Tab-separated table of C-alpha atoms and ligand atoms in Angstrom:
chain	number	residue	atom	x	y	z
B	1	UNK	CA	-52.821	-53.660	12.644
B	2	UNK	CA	-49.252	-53.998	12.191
B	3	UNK	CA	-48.035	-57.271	9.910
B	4	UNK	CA	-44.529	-58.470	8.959
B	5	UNK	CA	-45.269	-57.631	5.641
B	6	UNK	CA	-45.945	-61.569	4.197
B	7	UNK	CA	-48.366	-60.503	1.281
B	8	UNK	CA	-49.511	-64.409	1.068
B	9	UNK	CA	-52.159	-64.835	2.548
B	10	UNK	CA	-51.484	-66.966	6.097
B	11	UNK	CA	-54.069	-69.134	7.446
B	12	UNK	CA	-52.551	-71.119	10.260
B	13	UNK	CA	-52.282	-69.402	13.338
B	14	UNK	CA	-52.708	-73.032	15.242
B	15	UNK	CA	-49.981	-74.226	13.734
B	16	UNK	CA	-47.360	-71.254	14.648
B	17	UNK	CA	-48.605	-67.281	14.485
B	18	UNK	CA	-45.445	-64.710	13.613
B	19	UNK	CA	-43.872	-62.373	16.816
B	20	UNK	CA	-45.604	-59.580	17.542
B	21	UNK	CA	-43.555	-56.287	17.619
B	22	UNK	CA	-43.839	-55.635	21.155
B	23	UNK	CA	-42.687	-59.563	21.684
B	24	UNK	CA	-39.885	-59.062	19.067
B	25	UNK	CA	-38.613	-56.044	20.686
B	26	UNK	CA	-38.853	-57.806	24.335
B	27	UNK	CA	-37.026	-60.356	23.043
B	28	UNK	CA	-34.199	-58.206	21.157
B	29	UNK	CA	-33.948	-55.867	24.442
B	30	UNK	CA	-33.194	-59.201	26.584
B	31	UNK	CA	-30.447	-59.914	24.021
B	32	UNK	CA	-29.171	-57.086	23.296
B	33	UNK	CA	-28.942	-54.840	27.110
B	34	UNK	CA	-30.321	-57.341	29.627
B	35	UNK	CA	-28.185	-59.915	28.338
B	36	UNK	CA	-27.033	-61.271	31.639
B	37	UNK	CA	-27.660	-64.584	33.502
B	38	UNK	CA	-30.184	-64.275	35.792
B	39	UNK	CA	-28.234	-66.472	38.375
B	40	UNK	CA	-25.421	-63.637	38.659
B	41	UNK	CA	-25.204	-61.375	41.468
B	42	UNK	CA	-24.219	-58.531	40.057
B	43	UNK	CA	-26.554	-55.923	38.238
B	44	UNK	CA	-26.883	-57.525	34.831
B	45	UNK	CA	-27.910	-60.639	36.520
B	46	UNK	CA	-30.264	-58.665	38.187
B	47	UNK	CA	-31.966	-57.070	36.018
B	48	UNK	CA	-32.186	-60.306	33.648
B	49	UNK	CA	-33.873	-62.136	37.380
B	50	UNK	CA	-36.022	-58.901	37.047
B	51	UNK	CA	-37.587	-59.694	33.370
B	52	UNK	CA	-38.184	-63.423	34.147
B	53	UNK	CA	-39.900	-62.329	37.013
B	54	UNK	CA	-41.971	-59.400	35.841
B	55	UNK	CA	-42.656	-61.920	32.620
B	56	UNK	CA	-43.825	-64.705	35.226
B	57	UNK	CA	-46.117	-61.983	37.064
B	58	UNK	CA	-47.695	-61.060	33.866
B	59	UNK	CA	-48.466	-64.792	32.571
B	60	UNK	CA	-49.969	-65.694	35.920
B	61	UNK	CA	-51.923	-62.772	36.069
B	62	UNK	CA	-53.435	-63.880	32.567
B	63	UNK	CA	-53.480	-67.346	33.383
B	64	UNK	CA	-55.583	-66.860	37.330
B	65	UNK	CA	-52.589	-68.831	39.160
B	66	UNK	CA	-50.244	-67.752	41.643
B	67	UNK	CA	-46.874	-66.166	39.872
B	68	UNK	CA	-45.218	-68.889	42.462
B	69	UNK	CA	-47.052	-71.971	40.648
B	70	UNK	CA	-45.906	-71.069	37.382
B	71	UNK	CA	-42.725	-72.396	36.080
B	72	UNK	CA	-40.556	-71.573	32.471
B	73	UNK	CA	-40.363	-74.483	29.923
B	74	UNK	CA	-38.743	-74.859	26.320
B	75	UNK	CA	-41.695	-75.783	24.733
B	76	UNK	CA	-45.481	-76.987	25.570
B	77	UNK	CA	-44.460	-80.108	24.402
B	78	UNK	CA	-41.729	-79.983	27.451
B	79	UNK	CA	-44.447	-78.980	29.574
B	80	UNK	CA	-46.597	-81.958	29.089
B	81	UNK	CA	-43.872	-84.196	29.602
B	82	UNK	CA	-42.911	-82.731	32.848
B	83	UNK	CA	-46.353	-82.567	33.879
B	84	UNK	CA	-47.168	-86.187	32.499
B	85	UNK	CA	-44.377	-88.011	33.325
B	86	UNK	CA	-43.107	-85.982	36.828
B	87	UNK	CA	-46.080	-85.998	38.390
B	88	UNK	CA	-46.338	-89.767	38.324
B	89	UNK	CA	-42.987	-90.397	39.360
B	90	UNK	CA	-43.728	-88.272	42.175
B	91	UNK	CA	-46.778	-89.732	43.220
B	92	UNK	CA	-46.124	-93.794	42.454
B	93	UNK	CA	-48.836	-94.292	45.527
B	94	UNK	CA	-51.481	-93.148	43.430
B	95	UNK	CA	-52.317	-95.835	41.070
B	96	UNK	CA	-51.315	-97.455	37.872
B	97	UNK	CA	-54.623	-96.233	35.566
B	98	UNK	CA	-54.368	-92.527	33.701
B	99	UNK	CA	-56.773	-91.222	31.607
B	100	UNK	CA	-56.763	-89.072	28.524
B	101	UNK	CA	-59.019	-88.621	24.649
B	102	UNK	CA	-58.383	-89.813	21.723
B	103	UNK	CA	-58.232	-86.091	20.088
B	104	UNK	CA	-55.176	-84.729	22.478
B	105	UNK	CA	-51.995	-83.634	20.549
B	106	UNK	CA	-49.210	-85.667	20.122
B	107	UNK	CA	-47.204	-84.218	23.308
B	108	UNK	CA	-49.388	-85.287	25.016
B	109	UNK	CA	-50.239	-89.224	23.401
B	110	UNK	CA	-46.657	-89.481	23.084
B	111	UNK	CA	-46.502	-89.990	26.540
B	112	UNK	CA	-48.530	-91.764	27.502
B	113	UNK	CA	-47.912	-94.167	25.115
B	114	UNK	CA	-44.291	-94.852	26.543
B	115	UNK	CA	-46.505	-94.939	29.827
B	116	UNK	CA	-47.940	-97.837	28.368
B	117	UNK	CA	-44.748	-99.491	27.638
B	118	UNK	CA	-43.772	-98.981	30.870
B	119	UNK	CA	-46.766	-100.613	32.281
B	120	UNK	CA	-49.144	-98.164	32.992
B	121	UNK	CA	-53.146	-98.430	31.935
B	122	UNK	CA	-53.840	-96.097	30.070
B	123	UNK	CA	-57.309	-94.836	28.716
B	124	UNK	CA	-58.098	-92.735	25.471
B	125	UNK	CA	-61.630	-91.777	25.943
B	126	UNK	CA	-63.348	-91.587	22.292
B	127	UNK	CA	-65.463	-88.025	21.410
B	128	UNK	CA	-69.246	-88.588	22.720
B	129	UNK	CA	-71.982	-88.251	19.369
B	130	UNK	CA	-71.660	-84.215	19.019
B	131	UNK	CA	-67.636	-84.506	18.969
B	132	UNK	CA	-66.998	-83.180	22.656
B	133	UNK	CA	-66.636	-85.100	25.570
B	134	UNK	CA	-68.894	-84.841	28.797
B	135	UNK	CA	-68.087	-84.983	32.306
B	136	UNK	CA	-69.827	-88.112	33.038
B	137	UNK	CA	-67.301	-90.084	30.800
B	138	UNK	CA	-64.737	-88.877	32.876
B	139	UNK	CA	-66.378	-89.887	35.968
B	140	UNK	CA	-67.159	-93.300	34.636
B	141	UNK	CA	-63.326	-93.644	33.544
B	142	UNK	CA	-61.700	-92.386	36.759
B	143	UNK	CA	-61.356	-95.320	39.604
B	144	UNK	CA	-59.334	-94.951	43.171
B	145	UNK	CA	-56.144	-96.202	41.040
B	146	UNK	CA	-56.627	-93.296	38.830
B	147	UNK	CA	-53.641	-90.946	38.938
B	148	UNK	CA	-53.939	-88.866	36.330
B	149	UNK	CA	-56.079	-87.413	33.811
B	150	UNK	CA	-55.095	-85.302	31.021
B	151	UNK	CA	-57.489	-83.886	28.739
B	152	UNK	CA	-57.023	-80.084	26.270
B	153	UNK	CA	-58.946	-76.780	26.105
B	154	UNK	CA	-59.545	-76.778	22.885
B	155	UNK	CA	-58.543	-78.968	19.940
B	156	UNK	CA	-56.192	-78.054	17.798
B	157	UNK	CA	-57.576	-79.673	14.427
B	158	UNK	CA	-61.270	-79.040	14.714
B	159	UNK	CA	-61.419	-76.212	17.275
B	160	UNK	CA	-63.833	-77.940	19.740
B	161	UNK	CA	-63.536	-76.480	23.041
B	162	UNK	CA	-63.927	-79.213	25.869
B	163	UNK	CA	-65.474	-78.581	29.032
B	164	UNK	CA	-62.691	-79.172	30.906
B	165	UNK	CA	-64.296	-76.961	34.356
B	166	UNK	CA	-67.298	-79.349	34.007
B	167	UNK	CA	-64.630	-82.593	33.420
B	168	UNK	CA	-62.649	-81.224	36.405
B	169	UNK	CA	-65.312	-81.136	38.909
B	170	UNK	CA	-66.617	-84.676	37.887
B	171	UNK	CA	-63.449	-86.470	38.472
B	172	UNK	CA	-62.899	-83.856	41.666
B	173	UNK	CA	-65.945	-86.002	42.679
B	174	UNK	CA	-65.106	-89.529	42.197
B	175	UNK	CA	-61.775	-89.227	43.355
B	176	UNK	CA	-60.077	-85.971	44.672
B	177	UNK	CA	-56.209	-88.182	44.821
B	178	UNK	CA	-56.201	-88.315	41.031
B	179	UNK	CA	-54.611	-85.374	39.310
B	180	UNK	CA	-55.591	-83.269	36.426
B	181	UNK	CA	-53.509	-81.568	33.697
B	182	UNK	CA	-54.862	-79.513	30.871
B	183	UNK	CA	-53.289	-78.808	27.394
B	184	UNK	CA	-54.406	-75.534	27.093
B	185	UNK	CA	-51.975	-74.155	24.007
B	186	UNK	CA	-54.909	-73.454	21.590
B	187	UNK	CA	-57.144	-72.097	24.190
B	188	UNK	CA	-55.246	-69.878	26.863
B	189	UNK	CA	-55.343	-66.438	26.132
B	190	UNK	CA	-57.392	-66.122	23.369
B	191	UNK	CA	-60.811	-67.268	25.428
B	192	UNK	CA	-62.193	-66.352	28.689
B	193	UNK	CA	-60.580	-69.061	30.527
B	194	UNK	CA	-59.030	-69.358	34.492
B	195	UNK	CA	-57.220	-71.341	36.434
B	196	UNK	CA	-58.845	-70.162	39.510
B	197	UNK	CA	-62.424	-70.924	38.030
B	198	UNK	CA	-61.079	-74.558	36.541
B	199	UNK	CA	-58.793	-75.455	39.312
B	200	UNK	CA	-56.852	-78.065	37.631
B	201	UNK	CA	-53.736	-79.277	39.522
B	202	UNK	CA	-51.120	-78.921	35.891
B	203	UNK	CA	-51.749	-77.071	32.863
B	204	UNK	CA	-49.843	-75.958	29.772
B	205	UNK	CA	-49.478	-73.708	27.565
B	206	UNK	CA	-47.113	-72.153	24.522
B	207	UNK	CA	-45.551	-69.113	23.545
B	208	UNK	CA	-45.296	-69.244	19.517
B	209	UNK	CA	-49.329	-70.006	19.546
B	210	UNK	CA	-49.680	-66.040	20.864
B	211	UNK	CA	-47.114	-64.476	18.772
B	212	UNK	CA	-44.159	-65.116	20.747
B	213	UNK	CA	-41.038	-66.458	19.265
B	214	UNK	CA	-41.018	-70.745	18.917
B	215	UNK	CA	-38.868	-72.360	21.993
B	216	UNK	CA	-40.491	-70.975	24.638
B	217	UNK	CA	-43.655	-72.493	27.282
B	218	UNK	CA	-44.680	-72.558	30.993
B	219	UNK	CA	-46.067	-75.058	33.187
B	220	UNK	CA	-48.886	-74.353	35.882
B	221	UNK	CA	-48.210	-76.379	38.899
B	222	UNK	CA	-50.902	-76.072	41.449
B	223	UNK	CA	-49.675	-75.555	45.005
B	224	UNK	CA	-48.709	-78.758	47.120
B	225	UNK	CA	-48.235	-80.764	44.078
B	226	UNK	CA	-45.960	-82.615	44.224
B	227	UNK	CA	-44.045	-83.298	40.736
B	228	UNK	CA	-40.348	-84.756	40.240
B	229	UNK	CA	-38.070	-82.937	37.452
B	230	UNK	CA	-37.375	-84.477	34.646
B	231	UNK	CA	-33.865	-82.626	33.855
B	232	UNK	CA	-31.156	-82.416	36.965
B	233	UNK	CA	-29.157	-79.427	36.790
B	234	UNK	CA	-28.371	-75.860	38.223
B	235	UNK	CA	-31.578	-75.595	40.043
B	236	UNK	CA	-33.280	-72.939	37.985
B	237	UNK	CA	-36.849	-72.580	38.177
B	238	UNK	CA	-37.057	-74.491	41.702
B	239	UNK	CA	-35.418	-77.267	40.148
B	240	UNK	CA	-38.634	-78.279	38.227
B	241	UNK	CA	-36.573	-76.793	34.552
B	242	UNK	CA	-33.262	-76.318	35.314
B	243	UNK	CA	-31.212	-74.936	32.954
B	244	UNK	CA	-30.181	-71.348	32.255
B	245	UNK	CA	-33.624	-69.737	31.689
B	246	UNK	CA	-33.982	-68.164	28.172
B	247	UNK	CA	-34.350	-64.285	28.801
B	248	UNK	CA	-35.462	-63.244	25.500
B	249	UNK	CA	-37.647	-65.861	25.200
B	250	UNK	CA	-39.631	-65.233	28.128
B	251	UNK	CA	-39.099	-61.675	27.957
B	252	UNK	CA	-41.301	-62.152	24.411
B	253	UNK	CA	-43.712	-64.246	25.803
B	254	UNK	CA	-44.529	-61.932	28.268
B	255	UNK	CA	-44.798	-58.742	25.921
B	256	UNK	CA	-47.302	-60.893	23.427
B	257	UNK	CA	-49.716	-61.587	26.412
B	258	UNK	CA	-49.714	-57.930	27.249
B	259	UNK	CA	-50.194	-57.461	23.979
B	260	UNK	CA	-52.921	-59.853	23.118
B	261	UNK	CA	-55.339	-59.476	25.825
B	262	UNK	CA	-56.162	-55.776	25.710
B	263	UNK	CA	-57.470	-57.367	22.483
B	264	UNK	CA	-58.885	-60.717	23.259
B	265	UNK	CA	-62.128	-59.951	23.212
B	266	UNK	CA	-62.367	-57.579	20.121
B	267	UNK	CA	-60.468	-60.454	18.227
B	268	UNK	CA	-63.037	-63.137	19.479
B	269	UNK	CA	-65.574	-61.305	17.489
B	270	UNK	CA	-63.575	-60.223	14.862
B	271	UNK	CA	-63.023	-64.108	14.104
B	272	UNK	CA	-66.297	-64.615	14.929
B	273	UNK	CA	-67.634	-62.652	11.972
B	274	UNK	CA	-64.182	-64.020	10.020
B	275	UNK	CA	-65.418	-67.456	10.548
B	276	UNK	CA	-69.115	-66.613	9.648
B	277	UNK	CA	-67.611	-65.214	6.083
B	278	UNK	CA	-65.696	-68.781	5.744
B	279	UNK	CA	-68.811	-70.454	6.339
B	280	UNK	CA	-70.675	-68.407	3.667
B	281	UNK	CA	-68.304	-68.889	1.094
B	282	UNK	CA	-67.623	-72.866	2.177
B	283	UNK	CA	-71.721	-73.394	1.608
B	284	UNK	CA	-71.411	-71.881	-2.335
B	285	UNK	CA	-69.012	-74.510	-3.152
B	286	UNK	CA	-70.844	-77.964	-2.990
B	287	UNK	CA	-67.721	-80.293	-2.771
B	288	UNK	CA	-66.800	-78.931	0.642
B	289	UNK	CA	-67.946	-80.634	4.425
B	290	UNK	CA	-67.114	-79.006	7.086
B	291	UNK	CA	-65.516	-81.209	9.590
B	292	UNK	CA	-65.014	-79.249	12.569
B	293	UNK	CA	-68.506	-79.686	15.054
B	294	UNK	CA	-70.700	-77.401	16.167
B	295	UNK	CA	-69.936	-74.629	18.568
B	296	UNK	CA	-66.051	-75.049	18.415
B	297	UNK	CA	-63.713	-71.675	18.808
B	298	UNK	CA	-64.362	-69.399	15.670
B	299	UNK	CA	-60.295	-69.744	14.880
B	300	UNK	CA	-60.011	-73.019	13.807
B	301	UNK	CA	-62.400	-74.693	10.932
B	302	UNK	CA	-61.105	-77.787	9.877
B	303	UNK	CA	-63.139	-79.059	6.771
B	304	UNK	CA	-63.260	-81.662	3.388
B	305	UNK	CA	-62.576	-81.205	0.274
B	306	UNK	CA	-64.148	-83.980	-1.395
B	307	UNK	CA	-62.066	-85.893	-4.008
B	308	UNK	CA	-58.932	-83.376	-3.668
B	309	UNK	CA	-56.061	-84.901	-1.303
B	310	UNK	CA	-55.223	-82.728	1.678
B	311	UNK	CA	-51.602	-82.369	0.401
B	312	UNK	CA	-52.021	-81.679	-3.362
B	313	UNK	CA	-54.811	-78.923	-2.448
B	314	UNK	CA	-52.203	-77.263	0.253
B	315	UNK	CA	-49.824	-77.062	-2.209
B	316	UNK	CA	-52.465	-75.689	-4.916
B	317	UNK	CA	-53.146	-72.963	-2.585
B	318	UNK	CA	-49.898	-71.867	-1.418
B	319	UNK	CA	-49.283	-71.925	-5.550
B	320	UNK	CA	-51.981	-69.100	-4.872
B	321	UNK	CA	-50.478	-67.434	-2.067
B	322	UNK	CA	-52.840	-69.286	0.736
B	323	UNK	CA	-51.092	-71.049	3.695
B	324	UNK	CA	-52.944	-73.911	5.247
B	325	UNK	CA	-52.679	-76.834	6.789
B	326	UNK	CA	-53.574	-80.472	6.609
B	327	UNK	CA	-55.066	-81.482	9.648
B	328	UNK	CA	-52.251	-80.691	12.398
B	329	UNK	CA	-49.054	-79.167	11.205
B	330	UNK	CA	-47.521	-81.651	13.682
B	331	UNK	CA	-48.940	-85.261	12.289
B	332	UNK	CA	-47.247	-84.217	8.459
B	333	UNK	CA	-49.201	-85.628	5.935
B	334	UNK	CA	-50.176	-88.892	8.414
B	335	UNK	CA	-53.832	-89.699	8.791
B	336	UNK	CA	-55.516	-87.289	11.649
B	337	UNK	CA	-56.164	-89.533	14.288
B	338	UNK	CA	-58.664	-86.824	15.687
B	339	UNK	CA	-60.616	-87.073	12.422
B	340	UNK	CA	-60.860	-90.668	13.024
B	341	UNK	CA	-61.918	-90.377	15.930
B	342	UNK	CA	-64.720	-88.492	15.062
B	343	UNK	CA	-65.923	-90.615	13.314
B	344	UNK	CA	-64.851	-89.875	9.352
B	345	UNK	CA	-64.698	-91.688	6.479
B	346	UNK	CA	-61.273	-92.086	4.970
B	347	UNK	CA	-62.237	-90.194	1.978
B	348	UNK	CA	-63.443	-87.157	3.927
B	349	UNK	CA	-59.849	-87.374	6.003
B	350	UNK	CA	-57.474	-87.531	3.464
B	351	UNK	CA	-58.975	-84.954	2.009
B	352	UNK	CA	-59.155	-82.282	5.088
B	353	UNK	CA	-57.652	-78.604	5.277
B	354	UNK	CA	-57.559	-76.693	8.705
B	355	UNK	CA	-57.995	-73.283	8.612
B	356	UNK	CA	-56.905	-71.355	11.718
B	357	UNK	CA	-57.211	-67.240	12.029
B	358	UNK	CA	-55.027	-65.223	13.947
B	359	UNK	CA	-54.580	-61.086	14.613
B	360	UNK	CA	-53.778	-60.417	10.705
B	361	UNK	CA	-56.589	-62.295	9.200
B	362	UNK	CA	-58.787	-60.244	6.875
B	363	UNK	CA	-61.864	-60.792	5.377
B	364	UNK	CA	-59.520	-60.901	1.667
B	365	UNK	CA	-57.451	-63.681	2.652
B	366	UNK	CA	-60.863	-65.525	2.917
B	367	UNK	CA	-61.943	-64.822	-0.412
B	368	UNK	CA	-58.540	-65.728	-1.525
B	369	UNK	CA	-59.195	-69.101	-0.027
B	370	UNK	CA	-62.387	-69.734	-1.510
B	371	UNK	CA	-61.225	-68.073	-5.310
B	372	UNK	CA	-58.190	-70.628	-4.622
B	373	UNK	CA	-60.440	-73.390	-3.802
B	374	UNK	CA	-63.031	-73.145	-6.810
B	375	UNK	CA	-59.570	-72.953	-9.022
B	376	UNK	CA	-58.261	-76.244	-7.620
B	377	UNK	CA	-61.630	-77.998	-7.747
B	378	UNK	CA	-61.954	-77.025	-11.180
B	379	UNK	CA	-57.862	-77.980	-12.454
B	380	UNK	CA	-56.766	-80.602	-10.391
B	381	UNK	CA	-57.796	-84.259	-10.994
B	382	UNK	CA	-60.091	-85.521	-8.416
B	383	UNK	CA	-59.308	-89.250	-6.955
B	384	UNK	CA	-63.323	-89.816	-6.946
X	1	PLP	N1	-50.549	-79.109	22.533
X	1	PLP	C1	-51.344	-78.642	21.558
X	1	PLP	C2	-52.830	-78.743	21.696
X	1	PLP	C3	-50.778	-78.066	20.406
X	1	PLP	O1	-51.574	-77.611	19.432
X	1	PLP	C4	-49.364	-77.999	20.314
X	1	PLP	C5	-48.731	-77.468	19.089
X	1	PLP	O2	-49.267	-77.582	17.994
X	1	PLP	C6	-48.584	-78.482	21.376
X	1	PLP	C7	-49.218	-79.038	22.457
X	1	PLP	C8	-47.096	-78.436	21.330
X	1	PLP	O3	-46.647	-77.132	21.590
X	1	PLP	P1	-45.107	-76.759	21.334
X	1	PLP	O4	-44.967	-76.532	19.879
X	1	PLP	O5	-44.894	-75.498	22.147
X	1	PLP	O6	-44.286	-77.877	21.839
């Protein structure tokens, strides 16, 4: 498989993966020939109009949505706001109450912690006994003043996959007014996984997560939703994003979904066996716990370390030419509030690595872990 030609050995595909060729070459194309404005009328703004379309086409085709219900953002943290914060205003009749778990990502929390400064109640369900969440909290949560829930695919520190069809239905049930979104960055794409099965009304997802360049996301809106902008400009993508759209950008994301898929499922096994090798090599060494519960994706293995902070045994490693991360890349050095959540000690947090694989994992940058592992257990001074 082709690589960019990093020899260290990089282990955090949730955090950001590199561009694929075919997305880097999208994306230079879109700069370099179909450089124009998509809002001109002449040819160049044609064939730019062309790209973003074709690119929309391919992600809703991927996704299981309508290429009409799918909408350009800067980011997946943009997404969530829009989705978070316009579908409320749009829908003040609704209610007051929205829902969400303690384990979402911070673009998500974020906002609905200034939801809760704005008066809004606002619930952050906590992980059931096995670290997942069952549709039967949800239903219990969701009342008739319940306007929105938000809840992820797949979570980004420990790699649990939620059942968010399941959590869907339930709250479908109990009250078909109040509207769902799903975070579905670490999850679209890279799992069997459809709109048109799930049916939620908002969903998001990323572009630099599937080997697209960073600054680049899309929104799902579901048909007849009704969701106010948050950004008031030239009108581009039906008003919901305006702003000039970025051509490269999309024109990237695009080529890394065409890219990835054809592959999806060969890669789901390939980490499969990837993660089975971690495993192995985790059990030989006894100060490690694995943190991440049972039956998560097999990309993302979060785990402990014991008496070896999170931050001096990154740095060990990438002394060895291993790139990890400490819990999320996003929450920098802070205490993971999804380990917490979970349930762990505050020994076994602070001392937590993710591990995420991506296309260019190999079974040797797993053994470089572990070697690099056994060498830090054995040189650097443990707090207990
Ligand atoms: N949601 C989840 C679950 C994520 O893992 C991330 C990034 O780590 C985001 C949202 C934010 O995505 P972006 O970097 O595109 O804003």
């Amino acid at each position: 498989m082709e690589w960019n030609g990093l020899t260290e050995s990089y282990l955090d595909y949730s955090a950001t993966t590199p561009v694929c060729a075919a997305a880097a070459e999208a994306c230079l194309d879109a700069m370099n020939r179909d450089f124009g404005n998509p809002s001109s009328l002449y040819r160049l703004g044609m064939e730019a109009e062309n790209i973003v379309s074709a690119a929309r086409r391919t992600l809703a085709k991927a996704l299981g949505c309508e290429e009409q219900s799918l909408f350009f953002t800067g980011s997946a943290t943009e997404s969530n706001n829009i989705a978070i914060f316009g579908s409320l205003a749009a829908n003040p009749r609704k209610g007051k109450r929205i829902i969400t778990t303690m384990v979402e990502h911070a673009a998500v929390l974020g906002p609905f912690a200034e939801l809760q400064k704005r008066g809004y109640e606002t619930v952050f369900l906590a992980p059931d006994e096995t670290g997942s969440y069952r549709a039967e909290q949800f239903f219990d949560a969701v009342d008739d003043r319940t306007a929105l829930i938000s809840v992820m695919l797949v979570n980004n520190e420990v790699g649990t996959r939620y059942p968010v069809e399941e959590i869907i239905r339930a709250v479908r049930r109990k009250n078909p007014d109040t509207l769902i979104h799903i975070d579905a960055v670490q999850g679209a794409f890279k799992l069997p996984f459809s709109i048109r099965t799930a049916a939620p009304d908002l969903l998001s997802v990323s572009g630099h997560k599937l080997y697209a360049p960073k600054g680049v996301g899309a929104l799902y809106i579901r048909k007849g939703v009704k969701v106010s902008p948050l950004l008031f400009g030239g009108g581009q993508e039906k008003g919901i994003r305006p702003g000039t759209e970025s051509v490269p950008l999309i024109a990237a994301f695009a080529a890394a979904v065409n890219w990835y898929l054809p592959q999806q499922k060969e890669l789901l096994s390939r980490f499969e066996a990837l993660q089975g090798e971690l495993f192995r090599r985790l059990e030989e060494i006894p100060e490690v716990s694995v943190n991440s519960p049972a039956g998560g994706v097999p990309y993302i293995t979060n785990f402990s370390v014991k008496g070896i902070r999170s931050e001096i045994m990154l740095h060990f490693l990438e002394s060895r030419g291993v790139f990890v991360s400490s819990g999320s890349a996003c929450a920098k050095g802070a205490k993971s509030h999804v380990l917490d959540a979970l349930g762990l000690s505050d020994a076994r947090a602070d001392t937590a690595l993710r591990v995420s694989f991506g296309a260019y994992t190999e079974r040797e940058d797993i053994a470089r872990l572990a070697d690099g592992l056994r060498e830090g257990l054995s040189s650097l001074i443990r707090t207990n």
